[in-house]
XYZ file of C-alpha atoms in Angstrom:
269
model
C -11.375 -44.833 13.129
C -11.313 -45.328 17.117
C -12.403 -48.637 18.688
C -14.379 -48.531 21.133
C -14.092 -48.864 25.101
C -15.328 -52.704 24.921
C -12.863 -53.461 21.919
C -11.268 -57.140 23.373
C -7.451 -57.091 23.072
C -6.882 -59.175 20.075
C -9.167 -56.519 18.457
C -6.357 -53.844 19.475
C -3.183 -55.963 18.435
C -4.776 -56.282 14.980
C -5.282 -52.273 14.834
C -2.740 -51.905 15.628
C -1.076 -53.745 12.981
C -2.674 -52.547 10.505
C -2.264 -48.937 11.301
C 1.361 -49.976 11.713
C 1.474 -52.193 7.701
C -0.689 -48.632 6.218
C 2.419 -46.682 7.605
C 4.993 -49.007 6.228
C 3.459 -48.483 2.439
C 3.257 -44.505 3.114
C 6.155 -44.372 4.040
C 7.660 -47.017 1.399
C 5.551 -44.747 -1.362
C 6.351 -41.463 -0.301
C 9.757 -41.671 1.100
C 11.790 -41.616 -2.007
C 10.400 -38.573 -3.041
C 10.967 -36.330 -0.275
C 14.363 -37.627 -0.476
C 15.515 -35.117 -2.518
C 14.059 -32.119 -0.776
C 17.033 -32.233 2.459
C 19.514 -32.847 -0.999
C 18.402 -29.643 -2.780
C 19.469 -27.639 0.311
C 22.623 -29.094 0.746
C 25.520 -26.509 0.163
C 28.470 -29.602 -0.815
C 28.844 -29.842 -4.810
C 27.899 -33.865 -4.567
C 25.353 -35.902 -3.170
C 25.834 -36.960 0.739
C 23.138 -38.035 3.735
C 23.160 -36.923 6.085
C 23.572 -32.803 5.057
C 25.899 -31.212 6.652
C 25.319 -27.798 5.736
C 21.991 -26.016 3.935
C 22.815 -23.955 2.006
C 20.005 -22.519 -1.279
C 22.984 -22.320 -3.689
C 21.398 -24.853 -5.983
C 18.290 -22.647 -6.039
C 20.292 -19.673 -7.159
C 21.775 -21.478 -9.984
C 18.590 -22.663 -11.065
C 16.870 -19.527 -11.243
C 20.539 -17.899 -12.326
C 20.806 -19.746 -15.297
C 18.798 -19.138 -18.983
C 19.012 -23.022 -19.574
C 16.938 -24.299 -17.032
C 14.665 -21.044 -17.163
C 14.330 -21.708 -20.893
C 13.276 -24.943 -19.733
C 10.537 -24.065 -17.689
C 9.162 -21.398 -20.145
C 9.414 -24.619 -22.798
C 7.863 -26.571 -20.396
C 5.196 -23.935 -19.211
C 4.591 -23.111 -23.047
C 3.725 -26.092 -23.995
C 1.649 -27.466 -21.082
C -0.714 -24.743 -21.203
C -0.925 -25.231 -24.933
C -1.749 -28.663 -23.951
C -4.120 -28.005 -21.637
C -6.156 -25.814 -23.974
C -6.708 -27.893 -26.243
C -6.831 -31.157 -24.835
C -9.408 -29.837 -22.301
C -11.431 -28.734 -25.030
C -11.153 -31.785 -27.355
C -11.428 -34.261 -24.236
C -14.577 -31.507 -22.836
C -16.327 -32.481 -26.412
C -15.304 -36.183 -26.615
C -16.864 -37.419 -23.222
C -20.388 -35.293 -24.060
C -20.678 -37.060 -27.177
C -20.170 -40.546 -26.047
C -22.260 -39.875 -22.862
C -25.392 -39.655 -25.361
C -27.109 -42.249 -24.641
C -28.110 -43.228 -28.975
C -23.988 -42.268 -29.429
C -23.002 -45.782 -31.288
C -19.699 -48.129 -30.466
C -19.967 -45.843 -27.400
C -17.060 -48.532 -25.358
C -14.803 -49.168 -28.700
C -14.564 -45.840 -29.189
C -14.008 -44.996 -25.029
C -10.972 -47.456 -25.497
C -9.585 -46.400 -28.661
C -9.104 -42.705 -26.792
C -7.447 -43.956 -23.725
C -5.386 -46.319 -25.581
C -2.624 -43.600 -25.172
C -2.639 -44.153 -21.341
C -2.413 -48.191 -21.950
C 0.510 -48.783 -24.313
C 3.973 -48.125 -23.521
C 4.673 -44.803 -23.403
C 7.714 -45.497 -25.958
C 5.930 -46.709 -28.350
C 3.730 -43.310 -28.193
C 7.090 -41.911 -28.431
C 8.177 -43.731 -31.400
C 4.867 -43.384 -33.047
C 4.027 -39.672 -32.872
C 7.767 -38.937 -34.005
C 7.009 -41.133 -37.330
C 4.039 -40.135 -37.436
C 4.419 -36.491 -37.165
C 7.219 -36.641 -39.482
C 5.558 -37.093 -42.351
C 4.229 -33.151 -41.397
C 7.315 -31.673 -40.854
C 6.082 -31.463 -36.689
C 9.305 -33.485 -34.888
C 12.154 -31.082 -33.624
C 9.131 -28.415 -33.140
C 6.888 -26.986 -30.148
C 3.650 -27.556 -32.570
C 4.503 -31.370 -32.618
C 4.982 -31.885 -28.982
C 2.036 -30.377 -28.051
C -0.244 -32.012 -30.616
C 2.000 -35.265 -29.412
C 1.036 -33.969 -25.782
C -2.427 -33.675 -26.607
C -2.644 -37.305 -27.340
C -1.913 -38.165 -24.175
C -3.683 -36.127 -21.973
C -7.047 -35.929 -23.492
C -7.651 -39.853 -21.715
C -7.566 -38.037 -18.206
C -10.091 -34.862 -19.775
C -12.671 -37.591 -21.151
C -12.842 -39.678 -18.072
C -13.128 -37.148 -15.356
C -16.125 -35.192 -17.610
C -17.476 -38.744 -18.475
C -17.832 -39.106 -14.775
C -19.314 -35.784 -13.975
C -21.613 -36.553 -16.830
C -23.434 -39.632 -15.327
C -24.281 -37.403 -12.114
C -25.588 -34.957 -14.289
C -29.606 -34.161 -14.888
C -30.221 -34.165 -18.715
C -33.757 -33.167 -17.722
C -31.950 -28.983 -17.234
C -30.777 -29.232 -21.081
C -33.861 -30.536 -22.260
C -35.791 -27.314 -19.738
C -33.213 -24.371 -21.230
C -34.092 -25.968 -24.708
C -38.233 -26.162 -24.582
C -37.992 -22.713 -23.058
C -36.438 -21.864 -26.306
C -32.431 -21.497 -25.312
C -30.080 -22.645 -27.921
C -28.155 -25.374 -27.970
C -24.723 -23.115 -27.857
C -26.579 -20.995 -25.131
C -28.117 -24.600 -22.868
C -24.142 -25.277 -22.894
C -22.927 -22.644 -21.949
C -24.984 -21.313 -19.499
C -26.581 -25.329 -17.917
C -24.670 -27.888 -18.744
C -21.088 -26.416 -18.866
C -21.295 -25.031 -15.082
C -23.261 -27.652 -13.792
C -20.074 -30.030 -15.440
C -17.316 -27.790 -14.315
C -15.646 -29.857 -11.340
C -14.851 -32.531 -14.348
C -13.595 -30.333 -16.572
C -11.923 -28.184 -14.246
C -9.814 -31.701 -13.409
C -8.741 -32.712 -16.253
C -7.699 -29.708 -17.423
C -5.867 -30.126 -14.270
C -4.628 -33.757 -15.250
C -4.000 -32.771 -18.584
C -1.072 -29.058 -17.416
C 0.188 -31.942 -15.305
C 1.064 -34.856 -17.936
C 2.437 -32.446 -20.212
C 4.795 -30.804 -18.164
C 6.070 -33.630 -16.514
C 6.134 -35.601 -19.999
C 10.129 -36.977 -21.260
C 10.000 -39.862 -23.008
C 7.581 -38.208 -25.783
C 9.370 -35.167 -25.543
C 12.982 -36.788 -25.925
C 11.879 -37.544 -29.503
C 9.842 -34.435 -30.453
C 11.969 -31.370 -29.255
C 14.984 -29.765 -30.722
C 17.560 -28.344 -28.463
C 16.133 -24.900 -28.399
C 12.688 -26.839 -27.255
C 14.175 -28.651 -24.614
C 11.312 -28.900 -21.666
C 11.780 -28.963 -17.971
C 12.335 -33.047 -17.574
C 14.261 -33.502 -20.153
C 16.639 -30.811 -19.282
C 16.672 -32.611 -16.076
C 17.545 -35.908 -17.471
C 20.411 -34.368 -19.694
C 21.522 -32.975 -16.601
C 21.333 -36.912 -14.923
C 23.276 -38.447 -18.442
C 25.943 -35.435 -17.901
C 26.671 -34.802 -15.249
C 25.691 -35.542 -11.373
C 24.631 -31.489 -10.844
C 23.013 -31.008 -7.599
C 20.486 -28.524 -9.540
C 19.191 -31.130 -10.595
C 17.617 -31.427 -6.633
C 16.473 -27.931 -6.758
C 14.541 -28.586 -10.246
C 12.946 -32.106 -8.526
C 12.079 -30.315 -5.929
C 10.073 -27.161 -7.527
C 8.235 -30.020 -9.602
C 7.226 -31.900 -6.436
C 6.267 -28.700 -4.779
C 3.906 -27.998 -8.171
C 2.187 -31.320 -7.835
C 1.350 -31.237 -4.029
C -0.410 -27.461 -5.616
C -2.002 -29.162 -8.158
C -3.028 -32.683 -5.946
C -4.335 -30.615 -3.291
C -6.600 -28.174 -5.910
C -8.169 -31.785 -7.540
C -8.956 -32.526 -3.425
C -10.407 -29.524 -3.659
C -12.133 -30.370 -7.005
C -13.084 -33.270 -5.788
C -14.716 -32.194 -2.382
C -16.205 -29.113 -3.781
C -18.012 -31.619 -6.286
C -19.505 -34.141 -3.199
C -21.146 -31.563 -1.616
């Protein structure tokens, strides 16, 4: 926000300091993320800054390596299945919790979002022991179910926030005109809360696609996801191909963030 022409020198100095502090905090937050981008285009087989010669060598190695492609496939399949399950369960849970006559609403809400609060290692160990009782460890099904438990709270929160501004008189009007509850949901309620549902689905997809700790416990070698493959690459050998994978993940995160920003802007309108 620009200062008016009659602002005093002390006000202008204070504004300059505030802007400089904000820029410094922004750089502190995002600089570690974007430092990987130039490294991913380096031709050298080791990490060095500044980059001496640029090349697409590591991107060619990434897309030409069967292990990386298999990891992307596993991540994409798990993320899509998690998104479908988490969005469905989270939307239904939000609709139930938002009812005024729902008992123990705060307690149920706290239980649902508890996976966001509990340390991820504890969630991973608990998932491993629980799903192991059903023979689901080292399977894609077990990974999807564990990721669904992590992703569902994001859907519940976004849909609940959207429902807080939803006019329930629309539902009553549809029912009074003879529409069935199912038809009312799909033709009246769902279109009005769709921005929250889509936002929750995006969060669920990102949660599953980027998650590594639970995947380390729940997957075998053939279900290895992209973050697990990156973790293994860092542990076994420092290969610049990891920088290419990290840059692609960063680009995906930026795309998802832009989609969320567009949805938020549309909802505010």
